[in-house]
CSV table of C-alpha atoms in Angstrom, one decimal:
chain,number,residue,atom,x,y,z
A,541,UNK,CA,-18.9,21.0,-6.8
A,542,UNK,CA,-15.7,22.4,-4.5
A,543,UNK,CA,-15.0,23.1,-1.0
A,544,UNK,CA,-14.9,26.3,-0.9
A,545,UNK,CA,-13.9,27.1,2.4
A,546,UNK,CA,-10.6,27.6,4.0
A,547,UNK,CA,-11.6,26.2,7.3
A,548,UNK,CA,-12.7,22.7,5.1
A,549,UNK,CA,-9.2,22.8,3.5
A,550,UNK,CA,-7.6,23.1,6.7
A,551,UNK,CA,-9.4,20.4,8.1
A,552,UNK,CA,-8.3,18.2,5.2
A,553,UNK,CA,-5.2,18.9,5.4
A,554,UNK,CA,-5.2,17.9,9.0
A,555,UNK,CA,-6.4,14.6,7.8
A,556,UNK,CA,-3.7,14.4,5.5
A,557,UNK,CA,-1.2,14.9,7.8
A,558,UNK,CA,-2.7,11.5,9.7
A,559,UNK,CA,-2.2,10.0,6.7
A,560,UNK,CA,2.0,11.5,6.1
A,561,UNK,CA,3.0,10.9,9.8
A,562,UNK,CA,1.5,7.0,9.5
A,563,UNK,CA,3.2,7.0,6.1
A,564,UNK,CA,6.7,8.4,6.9
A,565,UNK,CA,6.8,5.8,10.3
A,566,UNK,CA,5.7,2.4,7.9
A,567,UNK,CA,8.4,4.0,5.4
A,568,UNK,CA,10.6,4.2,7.9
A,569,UNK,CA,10.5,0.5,8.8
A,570,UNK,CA,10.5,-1.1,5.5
A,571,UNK,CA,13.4,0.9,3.9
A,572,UNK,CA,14.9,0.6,7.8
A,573,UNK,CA,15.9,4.9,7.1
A,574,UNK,CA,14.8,7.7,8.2
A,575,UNK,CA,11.8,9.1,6.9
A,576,UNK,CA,10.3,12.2,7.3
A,577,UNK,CA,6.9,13.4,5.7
A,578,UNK,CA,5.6,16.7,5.5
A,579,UNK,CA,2.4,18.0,3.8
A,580,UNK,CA,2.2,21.8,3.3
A,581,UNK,CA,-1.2,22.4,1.8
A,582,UNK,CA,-4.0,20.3,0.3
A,583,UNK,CA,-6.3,21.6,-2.6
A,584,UNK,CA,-9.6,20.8,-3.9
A,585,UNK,CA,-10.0,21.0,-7.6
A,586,UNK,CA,-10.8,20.8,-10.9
A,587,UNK,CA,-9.2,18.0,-13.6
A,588,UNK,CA,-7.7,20.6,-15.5
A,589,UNK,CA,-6.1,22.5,-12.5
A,590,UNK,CA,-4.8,18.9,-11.1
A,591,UNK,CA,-3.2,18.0,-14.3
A,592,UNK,CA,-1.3,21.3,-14.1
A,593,UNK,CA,-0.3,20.9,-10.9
A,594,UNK,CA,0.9,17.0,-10.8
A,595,UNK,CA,2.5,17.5,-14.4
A,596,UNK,CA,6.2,18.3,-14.6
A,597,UNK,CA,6.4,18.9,-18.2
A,598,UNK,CA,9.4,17.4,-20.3
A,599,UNK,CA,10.7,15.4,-17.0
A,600,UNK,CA,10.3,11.5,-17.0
A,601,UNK,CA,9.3,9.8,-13.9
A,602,UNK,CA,6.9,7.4,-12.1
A,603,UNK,CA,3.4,7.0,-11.0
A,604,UNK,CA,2.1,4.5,-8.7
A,605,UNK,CA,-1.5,4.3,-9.3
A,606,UNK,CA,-3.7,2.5,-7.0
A,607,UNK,CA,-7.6,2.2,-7.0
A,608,UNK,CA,-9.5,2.3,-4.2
A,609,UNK,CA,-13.1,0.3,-3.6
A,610,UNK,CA,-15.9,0.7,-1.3
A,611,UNK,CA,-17.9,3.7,-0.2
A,612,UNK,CA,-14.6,6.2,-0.6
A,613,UNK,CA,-14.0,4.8,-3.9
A,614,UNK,CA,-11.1,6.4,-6.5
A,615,UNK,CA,-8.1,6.2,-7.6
A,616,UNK,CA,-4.7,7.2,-5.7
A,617,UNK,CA,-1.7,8.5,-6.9
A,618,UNK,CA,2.0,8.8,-6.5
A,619,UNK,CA,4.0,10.7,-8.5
A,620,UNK,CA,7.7,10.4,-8.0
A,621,UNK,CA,11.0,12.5,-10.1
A,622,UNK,CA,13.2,9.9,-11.7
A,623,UNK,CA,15.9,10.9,-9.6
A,624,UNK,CA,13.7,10.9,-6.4
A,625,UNK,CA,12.6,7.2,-7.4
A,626,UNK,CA,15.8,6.5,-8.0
A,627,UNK,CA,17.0,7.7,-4.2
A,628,UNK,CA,14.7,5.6,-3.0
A,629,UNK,CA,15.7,2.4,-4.5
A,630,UNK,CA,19.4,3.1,-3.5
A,631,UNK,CA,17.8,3.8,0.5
A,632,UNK,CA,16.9,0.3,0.5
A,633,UNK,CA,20.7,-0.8,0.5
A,634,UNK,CA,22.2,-4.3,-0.6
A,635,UNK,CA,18.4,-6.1,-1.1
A,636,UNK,CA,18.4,-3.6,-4.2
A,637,UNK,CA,22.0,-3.2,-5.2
A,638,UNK,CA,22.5,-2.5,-8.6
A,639,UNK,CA,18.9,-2.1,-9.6
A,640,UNK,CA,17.5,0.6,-11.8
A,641,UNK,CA,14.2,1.9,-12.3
A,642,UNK,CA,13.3,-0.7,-15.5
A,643,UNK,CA,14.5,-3.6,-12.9
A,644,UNK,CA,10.9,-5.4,-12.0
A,645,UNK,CA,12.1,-5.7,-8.2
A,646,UNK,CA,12.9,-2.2,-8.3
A,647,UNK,CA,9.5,-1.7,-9.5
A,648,UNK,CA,7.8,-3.7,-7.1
A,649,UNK,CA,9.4,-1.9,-4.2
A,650,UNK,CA,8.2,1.2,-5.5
A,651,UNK,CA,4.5,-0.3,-5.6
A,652,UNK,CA,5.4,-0.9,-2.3
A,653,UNK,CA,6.1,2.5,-1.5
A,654,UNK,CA,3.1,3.5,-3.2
A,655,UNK,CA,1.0,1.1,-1.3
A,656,UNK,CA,2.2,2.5,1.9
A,657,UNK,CA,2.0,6.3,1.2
A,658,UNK,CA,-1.7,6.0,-0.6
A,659,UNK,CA,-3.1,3.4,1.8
A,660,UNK,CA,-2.3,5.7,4.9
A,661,UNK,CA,-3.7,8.8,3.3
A,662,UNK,CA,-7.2,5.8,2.6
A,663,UNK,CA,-7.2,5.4,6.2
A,664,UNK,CA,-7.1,9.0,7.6
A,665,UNK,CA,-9.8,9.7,5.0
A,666,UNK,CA,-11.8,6.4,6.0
A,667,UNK,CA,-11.4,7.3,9.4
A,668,UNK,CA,-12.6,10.6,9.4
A,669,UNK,CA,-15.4,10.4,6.7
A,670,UNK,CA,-16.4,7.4,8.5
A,671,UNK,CA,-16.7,4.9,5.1
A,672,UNK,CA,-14.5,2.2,4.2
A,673,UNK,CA,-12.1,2.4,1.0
A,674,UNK,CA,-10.2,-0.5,-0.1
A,675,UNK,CA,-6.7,-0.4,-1.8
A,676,UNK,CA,-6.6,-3.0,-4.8
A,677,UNK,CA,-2.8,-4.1,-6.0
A,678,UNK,CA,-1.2,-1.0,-7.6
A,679,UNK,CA,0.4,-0.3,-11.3
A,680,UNK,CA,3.6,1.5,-11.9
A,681,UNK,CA,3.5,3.8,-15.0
A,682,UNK,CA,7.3,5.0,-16.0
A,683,UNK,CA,7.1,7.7,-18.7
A,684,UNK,CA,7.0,11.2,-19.2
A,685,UNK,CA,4.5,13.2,-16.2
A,686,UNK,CA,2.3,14.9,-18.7
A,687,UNK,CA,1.6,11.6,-20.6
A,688,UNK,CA,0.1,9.4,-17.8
A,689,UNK,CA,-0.6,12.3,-15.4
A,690,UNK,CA,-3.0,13.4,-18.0
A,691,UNK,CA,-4.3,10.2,-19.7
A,692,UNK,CA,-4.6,8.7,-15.9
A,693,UNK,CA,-6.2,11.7,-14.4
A,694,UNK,CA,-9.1,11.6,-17.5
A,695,UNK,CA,-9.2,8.1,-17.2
A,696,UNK,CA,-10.2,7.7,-13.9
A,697,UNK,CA,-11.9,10.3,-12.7
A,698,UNK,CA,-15.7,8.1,-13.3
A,699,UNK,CA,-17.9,11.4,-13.8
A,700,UNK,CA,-16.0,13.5,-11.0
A,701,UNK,CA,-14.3,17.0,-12.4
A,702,UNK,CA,-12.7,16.8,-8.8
A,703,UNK,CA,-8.8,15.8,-7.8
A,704,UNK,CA,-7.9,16.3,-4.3
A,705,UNK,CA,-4.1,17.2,-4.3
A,706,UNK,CA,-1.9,16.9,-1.4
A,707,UNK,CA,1.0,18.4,-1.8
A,708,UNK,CA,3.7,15.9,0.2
A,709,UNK,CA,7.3,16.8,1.2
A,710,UNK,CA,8.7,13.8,1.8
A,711,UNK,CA,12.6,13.2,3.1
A,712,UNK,CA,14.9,10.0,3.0
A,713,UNK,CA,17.9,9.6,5.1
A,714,UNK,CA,18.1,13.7,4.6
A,715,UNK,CA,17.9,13.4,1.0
A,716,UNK,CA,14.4,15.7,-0.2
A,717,UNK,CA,11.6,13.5,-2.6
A,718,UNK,CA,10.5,15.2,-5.2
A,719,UNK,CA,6.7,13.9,-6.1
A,720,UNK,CA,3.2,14.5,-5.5
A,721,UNK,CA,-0.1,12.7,-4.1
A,722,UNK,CA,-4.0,12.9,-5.3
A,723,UNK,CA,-6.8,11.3,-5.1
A,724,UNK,CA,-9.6,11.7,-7.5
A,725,UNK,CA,-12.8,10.5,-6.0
A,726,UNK,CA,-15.7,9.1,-7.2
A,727,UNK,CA,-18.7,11.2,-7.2
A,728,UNK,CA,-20.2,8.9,-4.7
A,729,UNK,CA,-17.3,9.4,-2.6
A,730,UNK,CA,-16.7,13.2,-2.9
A,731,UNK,CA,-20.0,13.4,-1.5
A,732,UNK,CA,-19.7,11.6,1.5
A,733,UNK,CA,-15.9,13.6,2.4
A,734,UNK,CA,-18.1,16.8,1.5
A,735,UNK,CA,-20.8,16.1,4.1
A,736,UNK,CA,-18.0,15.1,6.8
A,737,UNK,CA,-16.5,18.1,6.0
A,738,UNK,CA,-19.7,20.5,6.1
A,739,UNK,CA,-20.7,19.0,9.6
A,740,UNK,CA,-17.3,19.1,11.2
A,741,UNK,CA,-17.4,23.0,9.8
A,742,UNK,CA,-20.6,23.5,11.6
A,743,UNK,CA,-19.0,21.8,15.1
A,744,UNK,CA,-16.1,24.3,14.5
A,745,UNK,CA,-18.5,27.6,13.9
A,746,UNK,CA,-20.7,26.3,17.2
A,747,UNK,CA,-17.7,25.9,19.3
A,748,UNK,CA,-15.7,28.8,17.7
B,504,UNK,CA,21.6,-33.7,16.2
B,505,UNK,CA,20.4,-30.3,13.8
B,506,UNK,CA,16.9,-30.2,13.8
B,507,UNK,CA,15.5,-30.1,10.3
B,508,UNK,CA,14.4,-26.3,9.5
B,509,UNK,CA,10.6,-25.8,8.8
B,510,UNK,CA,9.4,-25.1,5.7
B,511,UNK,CA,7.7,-22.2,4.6
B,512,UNK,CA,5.4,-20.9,1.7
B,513,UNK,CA,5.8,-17.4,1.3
B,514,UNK,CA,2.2,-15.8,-1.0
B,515,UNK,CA,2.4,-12.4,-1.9
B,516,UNK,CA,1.6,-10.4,-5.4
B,517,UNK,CA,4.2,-7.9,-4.9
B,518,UNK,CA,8.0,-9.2,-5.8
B,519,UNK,CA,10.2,-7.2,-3.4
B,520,UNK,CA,7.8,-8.5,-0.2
B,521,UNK,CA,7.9,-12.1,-1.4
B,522,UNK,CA,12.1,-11.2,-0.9
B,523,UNK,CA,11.9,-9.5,1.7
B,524,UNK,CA,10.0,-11.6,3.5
B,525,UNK,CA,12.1,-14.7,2.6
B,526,UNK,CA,15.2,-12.5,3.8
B,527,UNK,CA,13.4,-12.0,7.2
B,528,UNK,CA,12.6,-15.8,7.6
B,529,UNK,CA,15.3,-17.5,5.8
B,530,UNK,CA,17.8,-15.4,8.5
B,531,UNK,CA,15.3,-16.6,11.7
B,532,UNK,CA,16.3,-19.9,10.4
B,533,UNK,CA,13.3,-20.9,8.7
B,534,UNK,CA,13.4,-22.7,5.1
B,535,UNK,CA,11.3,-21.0,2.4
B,536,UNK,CA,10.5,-23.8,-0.1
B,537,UNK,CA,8.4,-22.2,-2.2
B,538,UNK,CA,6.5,-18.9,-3.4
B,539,UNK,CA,3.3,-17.9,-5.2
B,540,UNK,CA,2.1,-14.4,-6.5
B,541,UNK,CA,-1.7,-15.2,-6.0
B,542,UNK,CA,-4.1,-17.2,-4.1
B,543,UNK,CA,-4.2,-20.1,-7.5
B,544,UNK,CA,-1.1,-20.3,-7.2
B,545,UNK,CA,-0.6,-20.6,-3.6
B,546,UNK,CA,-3.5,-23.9,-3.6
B,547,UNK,CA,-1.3,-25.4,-6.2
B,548,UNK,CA,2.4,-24.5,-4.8
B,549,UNK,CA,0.6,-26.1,-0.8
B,550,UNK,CA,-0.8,-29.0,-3.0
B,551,UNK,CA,2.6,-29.9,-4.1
B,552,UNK,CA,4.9,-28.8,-1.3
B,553,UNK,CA,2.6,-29.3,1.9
B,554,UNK,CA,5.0,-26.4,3.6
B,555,UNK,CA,4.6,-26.3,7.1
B,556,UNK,CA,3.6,-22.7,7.7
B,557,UNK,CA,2.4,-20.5,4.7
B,558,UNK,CA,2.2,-16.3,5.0
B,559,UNK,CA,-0.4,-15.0,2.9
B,560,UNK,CA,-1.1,-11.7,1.6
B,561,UNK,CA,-4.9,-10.4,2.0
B,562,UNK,CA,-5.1,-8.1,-1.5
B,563,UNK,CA,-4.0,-9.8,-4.3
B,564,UNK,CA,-5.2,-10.3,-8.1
B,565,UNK,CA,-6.2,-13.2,-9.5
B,566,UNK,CA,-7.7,-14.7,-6.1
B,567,UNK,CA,-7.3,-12.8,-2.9
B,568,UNK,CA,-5.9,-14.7,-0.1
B,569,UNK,CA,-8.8,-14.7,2.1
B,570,UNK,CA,-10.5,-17.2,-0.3
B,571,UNK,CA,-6.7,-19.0,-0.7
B,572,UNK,CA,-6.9,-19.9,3.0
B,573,UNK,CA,-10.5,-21.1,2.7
B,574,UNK,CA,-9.4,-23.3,-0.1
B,575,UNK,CA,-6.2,-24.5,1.4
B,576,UNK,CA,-8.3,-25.4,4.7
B,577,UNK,CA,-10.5,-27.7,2.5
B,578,UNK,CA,-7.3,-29.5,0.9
B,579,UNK,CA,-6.0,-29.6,4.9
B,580,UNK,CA,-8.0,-28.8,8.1
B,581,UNK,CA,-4.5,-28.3,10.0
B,582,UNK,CA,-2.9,-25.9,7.6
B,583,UNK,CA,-1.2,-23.4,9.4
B,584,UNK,CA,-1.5,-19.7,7.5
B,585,UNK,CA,-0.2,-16.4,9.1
B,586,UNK,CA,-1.8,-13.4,7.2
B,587,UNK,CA,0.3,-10.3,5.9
B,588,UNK,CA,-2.3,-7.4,6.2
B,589,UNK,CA,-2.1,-3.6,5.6
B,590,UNK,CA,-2.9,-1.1,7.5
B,591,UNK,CA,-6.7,-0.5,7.5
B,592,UNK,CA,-7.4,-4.7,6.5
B,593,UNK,CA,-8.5,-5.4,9.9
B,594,UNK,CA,-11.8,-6.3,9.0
B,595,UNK,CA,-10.4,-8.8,6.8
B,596,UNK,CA,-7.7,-10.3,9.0
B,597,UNK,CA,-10.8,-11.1,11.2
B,598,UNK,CA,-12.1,-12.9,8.3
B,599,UNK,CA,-9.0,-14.4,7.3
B,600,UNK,CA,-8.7,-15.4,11.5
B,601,UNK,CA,-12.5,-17.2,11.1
B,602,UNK,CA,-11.8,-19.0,8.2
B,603,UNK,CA,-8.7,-20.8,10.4
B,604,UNK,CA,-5.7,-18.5,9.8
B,605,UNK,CA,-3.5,-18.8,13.0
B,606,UNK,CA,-2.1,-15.1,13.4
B,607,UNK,CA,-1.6,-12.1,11.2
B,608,UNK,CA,1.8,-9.7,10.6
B,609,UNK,CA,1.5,-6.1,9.3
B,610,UNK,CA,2.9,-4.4,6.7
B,611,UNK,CA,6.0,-3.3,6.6
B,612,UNK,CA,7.1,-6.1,8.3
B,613,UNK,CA,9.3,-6.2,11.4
B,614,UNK,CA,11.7,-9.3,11.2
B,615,UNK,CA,11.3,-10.2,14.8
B,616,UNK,CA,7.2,-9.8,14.6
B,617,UNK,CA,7.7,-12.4,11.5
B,618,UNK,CA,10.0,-14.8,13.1
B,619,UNK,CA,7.5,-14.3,16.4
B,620,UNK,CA,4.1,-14.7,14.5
B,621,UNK,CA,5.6,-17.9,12.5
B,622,UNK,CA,6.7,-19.7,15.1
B,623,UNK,CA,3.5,-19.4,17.1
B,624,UNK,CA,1.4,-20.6,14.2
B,625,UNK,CA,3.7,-24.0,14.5
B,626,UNK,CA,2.9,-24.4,18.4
């Protein structure tokens, strides 16, 4: 099961870039910087694609996975460079001074992050599949990206051989992010962003 | 004469936004007297502090904190609770709202929203 068509990716895509612009302003005002999210493509596919894709072999950083309940249920992830999650925690100034990425405030304010980049991308998807999906509290995995990119990816994807992958630019105080986001849907859930998808292709093929 | 600052019980799973939102509310010259990281916690901390105002977060583990404010009604019909939703909780805030919360703030939170929202639920 993939969407195949170039018109569905782009209409994703256009729902993920709801979800960055929502994300980049609520970044914006917790870190109190200036945030600026792009999203360049979006793919549909396979586990074994997705791994290759969010894995940066032999580099260390963090992912901020959060699972999602309802009708869009899944799991959401944020991948993040060591160095990138490391600008980050600088960007939020003298409330973080001295921290490091082992520091468990650090860490939570990187859940935070995490909360705010994956719940807005759960929103533009709710809203334009039309189902609800519910972010539960998040977990920070610190370690090397082909070790919990891999185990989580297999771990969570409940039956699906699907991973959505959004490939994010993201930009603090001028400073470039280095990370990606995914979701990997439940069957049940794929389905229902599939049929969205199919009938807003129809709309656009009738009013192309 | 200095009027004696309120006190305020701050609920929240996440670490950094129990802080932060101290920071914001400590700095509107509120007192924060006490914090919890889930809704058991938070009945226990309001059992034993009796703050005058407590913020609660909607998605926590343990208990969520749409069942805390429930519970915290029972122990006192008056209890004033502002809820700390995300975005896409609305549903939920409504709950939160019937079950006798006073207000809600959104995450991230703006200081002068918090101070704002907080001092209404005290009216």
């Amino acid at each position: 099961m993939t969407i195949a068509s170039s018109v569905q990716l782009d209409m994703l895509n256009e729902v993920g870039n709801i979800g960055a612009g929502n994300a980049a302003t609520s970044l914006s005002i917790l870190m109190d910087r200036k945030v600026i999210m792009h999203l360049p493509w979006t793919r549909v596919c396979s586990i074994e694609e997705g791994c290759s894709i969010l894995s940066r072999v032999g580099e260390v950083g963090i992912c901020v996975e959060v699972r999602v309940e309802g009708n869009l249920s899944g799991t959401m992830l944020l991948t993040l460079t060591e160095d990138s999650a490391a600008h980050i925690i600088s960007s939020f100034g003298t409330m973080l001074e001295g921290k490091t990425l082992v520091d468990d405030l650090a860490q939570s304010a990187l859940m935070e992050v995490g909360n705010i980049v994956t719940g807005s991308f759960i929103t533009a998807i709710s809203n334009f599949v039309g189902e609800t999906g519910m972010s539960t509290p998040p977990i920070l995995l610190y370690d090397y990206f082909d070790a919990f990119i891999c185990n989580t990816v297999i771990a969570r994807t409940e039956g699906s051989d699907v991973v959505l992958v959004f490939k994010t630019e993201l930009e603090v105080d001028g400073k470039a992010i280095f990370g990606d986001l995914a979701f990997l849907p439940s069957p049940e859930a794929f389905r229902a962003i599939t049929k969205k998808l199919d009938v807003a292709e129809g709309m656009v093929e009738v009013n192309g | 004469m200095r009027l004696m600052a309120k006190r305020i019980l701050v609920v929240d799973d996440a670490a950094f936004m129990r802080m932060m939102l101290s920071d914001h509310l400590t700095k509107g010259g509120f007192e924060v007297v006490g914090q919890a990281e889930n809704g058991l916690v938070a009945i226990n901390k309001f059992k034993e502090l009796r703050p005058d105002v407590v913020t609660m977060d909607i998605t926590m583990p343990e208990m969520d904190g749409i069942l805390a404010v429930k519970e915290i009604r029972k122990i006192d019909p008056q209890a004033r609770i502002v809820m700390c939703s995300a975005m896409g909780q609305q549903h939920m805030v409504m709950e939160a709202i019937q079950a006798g919360a006073r207000d809600f703030i959104v995450k991230p939170f703006d200081p002068t929203r918090v101070v704002q929202a907080v001092t209404k639920a005290l009216v």
